[in-house]
PDB file of C-alpha atoms in Angstrom:
ATOM      1  CA  UNK K   1    -109.362 224.473  49.677  1.00  0.00           C
ATOM      2  CA  UNK K   2    -112.328 227.256  48.906  1.00  0.00           C
ATOM      3  CA  UNK K   3    -115.345 227.296  47.715  1.00  0.00           C
ATOM      4  CA  UNK K   4    -116.214 224.901  44.662  1.00  0.00           C
ATOM      5  CA  UNK K   5    -113.289 222.362  45.483  1.00  0.00           C
ATOM      6  CA  UNK K   6    -113.893 222.646  49.203  1.00  0.00           C
ATOM      7  CA  UNK K   7    -117.810 220.818  48.282  1.00  0.00           C
ATOM      8  CA  UNK K   8    -116.011 218.527  45.881  1.00  0.00           C
ATOM      9  CA  UNK K   9    -113.569 217.428  48.475  1.00  0.00           C
ATOM     10  CA  UNK K  10    -116.306 216.955  50.970  1.00  0.00           C
ATOM     11  CA  UNK K  11    -118.816 215.191  48.733  1.00  0.00           C
ATOM     12  CA  UNK K  12    -115.809 212.710  47.942  1.00  0.00           C
ATOM     13  CA  UNK K  13    -114.706 211.934  51.256  1.00  0.00           C
ATOM     14  CA  UNK K  14    -118.847 211.391  51.927  1.00  0.00           C
ATOM     15  CA  UNK K  15    -118.714 209.090  48.813  1.00  0.00           C
ATOM     16  CA  UNK K  16    -115.955 207.268  49.934  1.00  0.00           C
ATOM     17  CA  UNK K  17    -117.944 206.999  53.792  1.00  0.00           C
ATOM     18  CA  UNK K  18    -121.015 205.542  51.971  1.00  0.00           C
ATOM     19  CA  UNK K  19    -119.039 202.493  49.897  1.00  0.00           C
ATOM     20  CA  UNK K  20    -116.487 202.252  52.712  1.00  0.00           C
ATOM     21  CA  UNK K  21    -117.935 202.381  56.094  1.00  0.00           C
ATOM     22  CA  UNK K  22    -121.889 203.063  55.998  1.00  0.00           C
ATOM     23  CA  UNK K  23    -122.564 199.807  53.664  1.00  0.00           C
ATOM     24  CA  UNK K  24    -121.042 197.807  55.949  1.00  0.00           C
ATOM     25  CA  UNK K  25    -123.689 195.398  58.274  1.00  0.00           C
ATOM     26  CA  UNK K  26    -124.398 197.103  61.596  1.00  0.00           C
ATOM     27  CA  UNK K  27    -125.891 194.326  63.428  1.00  0.00           C
ATOM     28  CA  UNK K  28    -128.749 192.342  62.607  1.00  0.00           C
ATOM     29  CA  UNK K  29    -130.296 192.798  59.234  1.00  0.00           C
ATOM     30  CA  UNK K  30    -128.341 195.660  58.231  1.00  0.00           C
ATOM     31  CA  UNK K  31    -129.232 197.869  61.060  1.00  0.00           C
ATOM     32  CA  UNK K  32    -127.893 199.467  63.944  1.00  0.00           C
ATOM     33  CA  UNK K  33    -130.238 199.591  67.359  1.00  0.00           C
ATOM     34  CA  UNK K  34    -130.053 202.992  68.709  1.00  0.00           C
ATOM     35  CA  UNK K  35    -132.040 203.945  71.876  1.00  0.00           C
ATOM     36  CA  UNK K  36    -133.061 207.284  72.949  1.00  0.00           C
ATOM     37  CA  UNK K  37    -131.389 209.572  74.903  1.00  0.00           C
ATOM     38  CA  UNK K  38    -132.651 208.968  78.158  1.00  0.00           C
ATOM     39  CA  UNK K  39    -132.930 211.994  80.499  1.00  0.00           C
ATOM     40  CA  UNK K  40    -132.399 211.435  84.408  1.00  0.00           C
ATOM     41  CA  UNK K  41    -136.402 211.144  86.005  1.00  0.00           C
ATOM     42  CA  UNK K  42    -138.029 211.805  82.573  1.00  0.00           C
ATOM     43  CA  UNK K  43    -139.109 209.253  79.947  1.00  0.00           C
ATOM     44  CA  UNK K  44    -138.114 210.092  76.308  1.00  0.00           C
ATOM     45  CA  UNK K  45    -140.217 207.090  74.855  1.00  0.00           C
ATOM     46  CA  UNK K  46    -143.294 209.129  74.386  1.00  0.00           C
ATOM     47  CA  UNK K  47    -143.048 211.065  70.975  1.00  0.00           C
ATOM     48  CA  UNK K  48    -144.112 214.127  72.635  1.00  0.00           C
ATOM     49  CA  UNK K  49    -141.671 213.747  74.969  1.00  0.00           C
ATOM     50  CA  UNK K  50    -138.846 213.744  72.424  1.00  0.00           C
ATOM     51  CA  UNK K  51    -140.047 216.049  70.417  1.00  0.00           C
ATOM     52  CA  UNK K  52    -139.790 218.347  73.144  1.00  0.00           C
ATOM     53  CA  UNK K  53    -135.965 217.156  74.026  1.00  0.00           C
ATOM     54  CA  UNK K  54    -135.055 217.486  70.700  1.00  0.00           C
ATOM     55  CA  UNK K  55    -136.353 221.253  70.581  1.00  0.00           C
ATOM     56  CA  UNK K  56    -134.423 222.298  73.753  1.00  0.00           C
ATOM     57  CA  UNK K  57    -131.253 220.590  72.155  1.00  0.00           C
ATOM     58  CA  UNK K  58    -131.660 222.875  68.833  1.00  0.00           C
ATOM     59  CA  UNK K  59    -132.310 226.102  70.969  1.00  0.00           C
ATOM     60  CA  UNK K  60    -129.460 225.361  73.173  1.00  0.00           C
ATOM     61  CA  UNK K  61    -127.174 224.713  69.982  1.00  0.00           C
ATOM     62  CA  UNK K  62    -128.352 227.633  68.147  1.00  0.00           C
ATOM     63  CA  UNK K  63    -128.047 230.135  71.381  1.00  0.00           C
ATOM     64  CA  UNK K  64    -124.281 228.645  71.492  1.00  0.00           C
ATOM     65  CA  UNK K  65    -123.901 228.981  67.909  1.00  0.00           C
ATOM     66  CA  UNK K  66    -124.819 232.761  68.107  1.00  0.00           C
ATOM     67  CA  UNK K  67    -122.690 233.039  71.066  1.00  0.00           C
ATOM     68  CA  UNK K  68    -119.460 231.845  69.360  1.00  0.00           C
ATOM     69  CA  UNK K  69    -120.613 234.092  66.224  1.00  0.00           C
ATOM     70  CA  UNK K  70    -120.548 237.100  68.326  1.00  0.00           C
ATOM     71  CA  UNK K  71    -117.427 236.825  70.200  1.00  0.00           C
ATOM     72  CA  UNK K  72    -113.864 236.773  69.109  1.00  0.00           C
ATOM     73  CA  UNK K  73    -113.491 233.572  67.331  1.00  0.00           C
ATOM     74  CA  UNK K  74    -116.834 234.321  65.255  1.00  0.00           C
ATOM     75  CA  UNK K  75    -115.236 237.476  64.056  1.00  0.00           C
ATOM     76  CA  UNK K  76    -112.138 235.292  63.317  1.00  0.00           C
ATOM     77  CA  UNK K  77    -113.942 232.886  61.287  1.00  0.00           C
ATOM     78  CA  UNK K  78    -115.532 236.025  59.066  1.00  0.00           C
ATOM     79  CA  UNK K  79    -112.657 237.997  58.851  1.00  0.00           C
ATOM     80  CA  UNK K  80    -111.152 234.572  57.066  1.00  0.00           C
ATOM     81  CA  UNK K  81    -113.744 234.308  55.116  1.00  0.00           C
ATOM     82  CA  UNK K  82    -113.495 237.607  53.788  1.00  0.00           C
ATOM     83  CA  UNK K  83    -109.825 237.680  53.506  1.00  0.00           C
ATOM     84  CA  UNK K  84    -107.617 234.775  54.304  1.00  0.00           C
ATOM     85  CA  UNK K  85    -104.337 236.519  53.133  1.00  0.00           C
ATOM     86  CA  UNK K  86    -104.928 239.387  55.597  1.00  0.00           C
ATOM     87  CA  UNK K  87    -105.394 237.720  58.476  1.00  0.00           C
ATOM     88  CA  UNK K  88    -102.548 234.997  58.049  1.00  0.00           C
ATOM     89  CA  UNK K  89    -100.250 238.437  58.009  1.00  0.00           C
ATOM     90  CA  UNK K  90    -101.880 239.241  61.053  1.00  0.00           C
ATOM     91  CA  UNK K  91    -100.444 235.828  62.575  1.00  0.00           C
ATOM     92  CA  UNK K  92    -103.493 233.873  62.677  1.00  0.00           C
ATOM     93  CA  UNK K  93    -103.119 229.596  62.504  1.00  0.00           C
ATOM     94  CA  UNK K  94    -105.529 229.606  59.403  1.00  0.00           C
ATOM     95  CA  UNK K  95    -105.435 225.547  59.239  1.00  0.00           C
ATOM     96  CA  UNK K  96    -106.053 225.680  63.312  1.00  0.00           C
ATOM     97  CA  UNK K  97    -109.230 227.893  62.714  1.00  0.00           C
ATOM     98  CA  UNK K  98    -110.688 225.657  60.032  1.00  0.00           C
ATOM     99  CA  UNK K  99    -110.000 222.361  61.786  1.00  0.00           C
ATOM    100  CA  UNK K 100    -111.651 223.928  64.889  1.00  0.00           C
ATOM    101  CA  UNK K 101    -114.542 224.501  62.433  1.00  0.00           C
ATOM    102  CA  UNK K 102    -114.752 221.772  61.063  1.00  0.00           C
ATOM    103  CA  UNK K 103    -114.827 219.878  64.249  1.00  0.00           C
ATOM    104  CA  UNK K 104    -117.270 221.855  66.119  1.00  0.00           C
ATOM    105  CA  UNK K 105    -119.419 221.552  63.458  1.00  0.00           C
ATOM    106  CA  UNK K 106    -119.308 217.395  63.086  1.00  0.00           C
ATOM    107  CA  UNK K 107    -120.176 217.031  66.734  1.00  0.00           C
ATOM    108  CA  UNK K 108    -123.261 218.975  66.453  1.00  0.00           C
ATOM    109  CA  UNK K 109    -123.866 216.585  63.284  1.00  0.00           C
ATOM    110  CA  UNK K 110    -123.195 213.696  65.339  1.00  0.00           C
ATOM    111  CA  UNK K 111    -125.673 214.577  67.875  1.00  0.00           C
ATOM    112  CA  UNK K 112    -128.309 215.389  65.421  1.00  0.00           C
ATOM    113  CA  UNK K 113    -127.473 212.101  63.893  1.00  0.00           C
ATOM    114  CA  UNK K 114    -128.109 210.660  67.391  1.00  0.00           C
ATOM    115  CA  UNK K 115    -131.324 212.346  67.776  1.00  0.00           C
ATOM    116  CA  UNK K 116    -132.489 211.454  64.402  1.00  0.00           C
ATOM    117  CA  UNK K 117    -131.723 207.693  64.925  1.00  0.00           C
ATOM    118  CA  UNK K 118    -133.617 207.794  68.137  1.00  0.00           C
ATOM    119  CA  UNK K 119    -136.659 208.498  66.196  1.00  0.00           C
ATOM    120  CA  UNK K 120    -137.512 205.211  64.907  1.00  0.00           C
ATOM    121  CA  UNK K 121    -135.020 203.739  67.363  1.00  0.00           C
ATOM    122  CA  UNK K 122    -132.577 202.475  64.387  1.00  0.00           C
ATOM    123  CA  UNK K 123    -130.163 203.543  61.959  1.00  0.00           C
ATOM    124  CA  UNK K 124    -128.955 202.033  58.426  1.00  0.00           C
ATOM    125  CA  UNK K 125    -126.939 202.990  55.546  1.00  0.00           C
ATOM    126  CA  UNK K 126    -129.850 204.563  53.324  1.00  0.00           C
ATOM    127  CA  UNK K 127    -130.508 206.966  56.443  1.00  0.00           C
ATOM    128  CA  UNK K 128    -127.255 209.102  56.236  1.00  0.00           C
ATOM    129  CA  UNK K 129    -126.347 208.617  52.785  1.00  0.00           C
ATOM    130  CA  UNK K 130    -124.289 211.331  50.708  1.00  0.00           C
ATOM    131  CA  UNK K 131    -127.286 212.253  48.088  1.00  0.00           C
ATOM    132  CA  UNK K 132    -130.107 212.908  51.261  1.00  0.00           C
ATOM    133  CA  UNK K 133    -127.569 215.096  52.779  1.00  0.00           C
ATOM    134  CA  UNK K 134    -127.223 217.227  49.781  1.00  0.00           C
ATOM    135  CA  UNK K 135    -130.771 217.039  49.629  1.00  0.00           C
ATOM    136  CA  UNK K 136    -130.746 218.572  53.515  1.00  0.00           C
ATOM    137  CA  UNK K 137    -127.541 220.997  52.532  1.00  0.00           C
ATOM    138  CA  UNK K 138    -130.022 222.635  49.469  1.00  0.00           C
ATOM    139  CA  UNK K 139    -133.065 222.762  51.694  1.00  0.00           C
ATOM    140  CA  UNK K 140    -130.583 224.383  54.381  1.00  0.00           C
ATOM    141  CA  UNK K 141    -129.076 226.788  51.960  1.00  0.00           C
ATOM    142  CA  UNK K 142    -132.580 227.668  50.739  1.00  0.00           C
ATOM    143  CA  UNK K 143    -133.865 228.527  54.414  1.00  0.00           C
ATOM    144  CA  UNK K 144    -130.917 230.628  55.074  1.00  0.00           C
ATOM    145  CA  UNK K 145    -127.718 228.707  56.109  1.00  0.00           C
ATOM    146  CA  UNK K 146    -126.226 231.966  57.632  1.00  0.00           C
ATOM    147  CA  UNK K 147    -128.846 231.853  60.341  1.00  0.00           C
ATOM    148  CA  UNK K 148    -130.308 229.621  63.142  1.00  0.00           C
ATOM    149  CA  UNK K 149    -133.951 230.493  61.402  1.00  0.00           C
ATOM    150  CA  UNK K 150    -132.863 229.633  58.164  1.00  0.00           C
ATOM    151  CA  UNK K 151    -131.667 225.951  59.386  1.00  0.00           C
ATOM    152  CA  UNK K 152    -134.778 225.739  61.354  1.00  0.00           C
ATOM    153  CA  UNK K 153    -136.918 226.592  58.017  1.00  0.00           C
ATOM    154  CA  UNK K 154    -134.520 224.337  56.016  1.00  0.00           C
ATOM    155  CA  UNK K 155    -135.471 220.966  58.585  1.00  0.00           C
ATOM    156  CA  UNK K 156    -138.856 221.684  58.765  1.00  0.00           C
ATOM    157  CA  UNK K 157    -139.514 221.687  54.722  1.00  0.00           C
ATOM    158  CA  UNK K 158    -137.380 218.702  54.963  1.00  0.00           C
ATOM    159  CA  UNK K 159    -139.302 216.630  57.436  1.00  0.00           C
ATOM    160  CA  UNK K 160    -142.729 218.004  55.841  1.00  0.00           C
ATOM    161  CA  UNK K 161    -142.393 216.552  52.433  1.00  0.00           C
ATOM    162  CA  UNK K 162    -142.315 213.274  53.511  1.00  0.00           C
ATOM    163  CA  UNK K 163    -145.673 213.756  55.488  1.00  0.00           C
ATOM    164  CA  UNK K 164    -147.392 215.876  52.637  1.00  0.00           C
ATOM    165  CA  UNK K 165    -146.323 212.646  50.291  1.00  0.00           C
ATOM    166  CA  UNK K 166    -147.891 210.031  52.682  1.00  0.00           C
ATOM    167  CA  UNK K 167    -151.116 212.354  53.051  1.00  0.00           C
ATOM    168  CA  UNK K 168    -151.686 213.614  49.648  1.00  0.00           C
ATOM    169  CA  UNK K 169    -150.094 210.948  47.061  1.00  0.00           C
ATOM    170  CA  UNK K 170    -151.425 213.295  44.638  1.00  0.00           C
ATOM    171  CA  UNK K 171    -148.256 215.696  44.707  1.00  0.00           C
ATOM    172  CA  UNK K 172    -145.814 213.449  43.975  1.00  0.00           C
ATOM    173  CA  UNK K 173    -143.020 214.857  42.039  1.00  0.00           C
ATOM    174  CA  UNK K 174    -144.151 218.531  42.939  1.00  0.00           C
ATOM    175  CA  UNK K 175    -141.729 218.624  45.829  1.00  0.00           C
ATOM    176  CA  UNK K 176    -139.035 218.133  43.602  1.00  0.00           C
ATOM    177  CA  UNK K 177    -140.721 221.021  41.440  1.00  0.00           C
ATOM    178  CA  UNK K 178    -140.991 223.346  44.548  1.00  0.00           C
ATOM    179  CA  UNK K 179    -137.394 222.664  45.615  1.00  0.00           C
ATOM    180  CA  UNK K 180    -135.891 223.299  42.341  1.00  0.00           C
ATOM    181  CA  UNK K 181    -137.704 226.690  42.067  1.00  0.00           C
ATOM    182  CA  UNK K 182    -136.473 227.456  45.622  1.00  0.00           C
ATOM    183  CA  UNK K 183    -133.169 226.661  44.475  1.00  0.00           C
ATOM    184  CA  UNK K 184    -133.168 229.038  42.118  1.00  0.00           C
ATOM    185  CA  UNK K 185    -134.136 231.406  43.771  1.00  0.00           C
ATOM    186  CA  UNK K 186    -131.133 231.365  46.032  1.00  0.00           C
ATOM    187  CA  UNK K 187    -129.349 232.337  43.259  1.00  0.00           C
ATOM    188  CA  UNK K 188    -130.655 235.710  43.820  1.00  0.00           C
ATOM    189  CA  UNK K 189    -131.089 235.810  47.573  1.00  0.00           C
ATOM    190  CA  UNK K 190    -127.776 233.958  48.608  1.00  0.00           C
ATOM    191  CA  UNK K 191    -129.175 234.399  52.084  1.00  0.00           C
ATOM    192  CA  UNK K 192    -132.154 232.910  51.697  1.00  0.00           C
ATOM    193  CA  UNK K 193    -135.652 232.697  53.636  1.00  0.00           C
ATOM    194  CA  UNK K 194    -133.930 233.438  56.977  1.00  0.00           C
ATOM    195  CA  UNK K 195    -131.645 235.889  55.859  1.00  0.00           C
ATOM    196  CA  UNK K 196    -134.264 237.917  54.630  1.00  0.00           C
ATOM    197  CA  UNK K 197    -136.088 237.794  57.682  1.00  0.00           C
ATOM    198  CA  UNK K 198    -132.816 238.678  60.057  1.00  0.00           C
ATOM    199  CA  UNK K 199    -132.930 241.719  57.631  1.00  0.00           C
ATOM    200  CA  UNK K 200    -136.382 242.804  58.126  1.00  0.00           C
ATOM    201  CA  UNK K 201    -136.009 242.432  61.717  1.00  0.00           C
ATOM    202  CA  UNK K 202    -132.594 244.487  61.833  1.00  0.00           C
ATOM    203  CA  UNK K 203    -134.671 247.233  59.869  1.00  0.00           C
ATOM    204  CA  UNK K 204    -137.366 247.118  62.503  1.00  0.00           C
ATOM    205  CA  UNK K 205    -135.490 246.904  65.371  1.00  0.00           C
ATOM    206  CA  UNK K 206    -134.956 250.434  66.891  1.00  0.00           C
ATOM    207  CA  UNK K 207    -131.919 252.352  66.762  1.00  0.00           C
ATOM    208  CA  UNK K 208    -130.846 252.803  70.579  1.00  0.00           C
ATOM    209  CA  UNK K 209    -126.917 253.565  70.440  1.00  0.00           C
ATOM    210  CA  UNK K 210    -125.649 256.913  71.255  1.00  0.00           C
ATOM    211  CA  UNK K 211    -124.197 257.896  67.998  1.00  0.00           C
ATOM    212  CA  UNK K 212    -121.695 260.277  69.869  1.00  0.00           C
ATOM    213  CA  UNK K 213    -120.371 256.905  71.742  1.00  0.00           C
ATOM    214  CA  UNK K 214    -120.037 255.027  68.370  1.00  0.00           C
ATOM    215  CA  UNK K 215    -116.979 253.874  67.635  1.00  0.00           C
ATOM    216  CA  UNK K 216    -115.349 254.547  64.414  1.00  0.00           C
ATOM    217  CA  UNK K 217    -116.872 252.869  61.373  1.00  0.00           C
ATOM    218  CA  UNK K 218    -114.609 250.245  59.142  1.00  0.00           C
ATOM    219  CA  UNK K 219    -115.608 248.239  56.302  1.00  0.00           C
ATOM    220  CA  UNK K 220    -115.695 244.661  55.702  1.00  0.00           C
ATOM    221  CA  UNK K 221    -115.093 241.661  58.255  1.00  0.00           C
ATOM    222  CA  UNK K 222    -111.761 241.592  57.737  1.00  0.00           C
ATOM    223  CA  UNK K 223    -110.769 245.425  58.225  1.00  0.00           C
ATOM    224  CA  UNK K 224    -113.419 244.989  61.530  1.00  0.00           C
ATOM    225  CA  UNK K 225    -111.189 241.991  62.676  1.00  0.00           C
ATOM    226  CA  UNK K 226    -107.617 243.214  61.886  1.00  0.00           C
ATOM    227  CA  UNK K 227    -108.077 246.826  63.713  1.00  0.00           C
ATOM    228  CA  UNK K 228    -109.750 245.228  66.793  1.00  0.00           C
ATOM    229  CA  UNK K 229    -106.932 242.677  66.837  1.00  0.00           C
ATOM    230  CA  UNK K 230    -104.296 245.855  66.465  1.00  0.00           C
ATOM    231  CA  UNK K 231    -106.158 247.856  69.234  1.00  0.00           C
ATOM    232  CA  UNK K 232    -107.262 250.376  66.598  1.00  0.00           C
ATOM    233  CA  UNK K 233    -111.268 250.011  67.437  1.00  0.00           C
ATOM    234  CA  UNK K 234    -113.284 247.822  70.023  1.00  0.00           C
ATOM    235  CA  UNK K 235    -115.868 245.504  68.310  1.00  0.00           C
ATOM    236  CA  UNK K 236    -118.515 244.273  70.980  1.00  0.00           C
ATOM    237  CA  UNK K 237    -121.884 245.412  73.414  1.00  0.00           C
TER     238      UNK K 237
END
């Protein structure tokens, strides 16, 4: 499944989990105690220390994702998204590739859930419901879901709204209006704020490659992957 059908199937699965799993009683009082992850020799009970721990985990995850994205498997994912039929013709196992991508993303989400539940020290059914996940996904899309910077921007806005609401109650429903306007902007620029920042950095980056040594240019992610697999071009540093 692709596009809208994949989104609907994912949302349906999230709704089933809401009704069949997350609504079950988890420990005393309908919540599950989640202690903060500990580091030998370092206490994470301090909010400042725990914030630094979460920032380090995010940085490591972002670097790992960028490394995978720039590697052979990342180019396979880009090519599969561009032309699944061409990848299947080359002999790429489409189902296995999708399974690996979904499993890796689910693992990262699970790690994030542990860190999130460690802030208050407990997790309940309302902390991970499907509608709240849709808001997080929307803000990640606004920030730029194709870049690690965009994910950071979306998470920052997601965490900032409750803080503003507690300190400035007059804002009220203004946060929903701002989110709606930001969602409309995604229609004009699907890459979001992070995509704009990446494009600006790309334009400002000096061109240090020797044009005589530059490999022949090919168009499209699928074309790059297919020709690399065939040994016609070399893509990499």
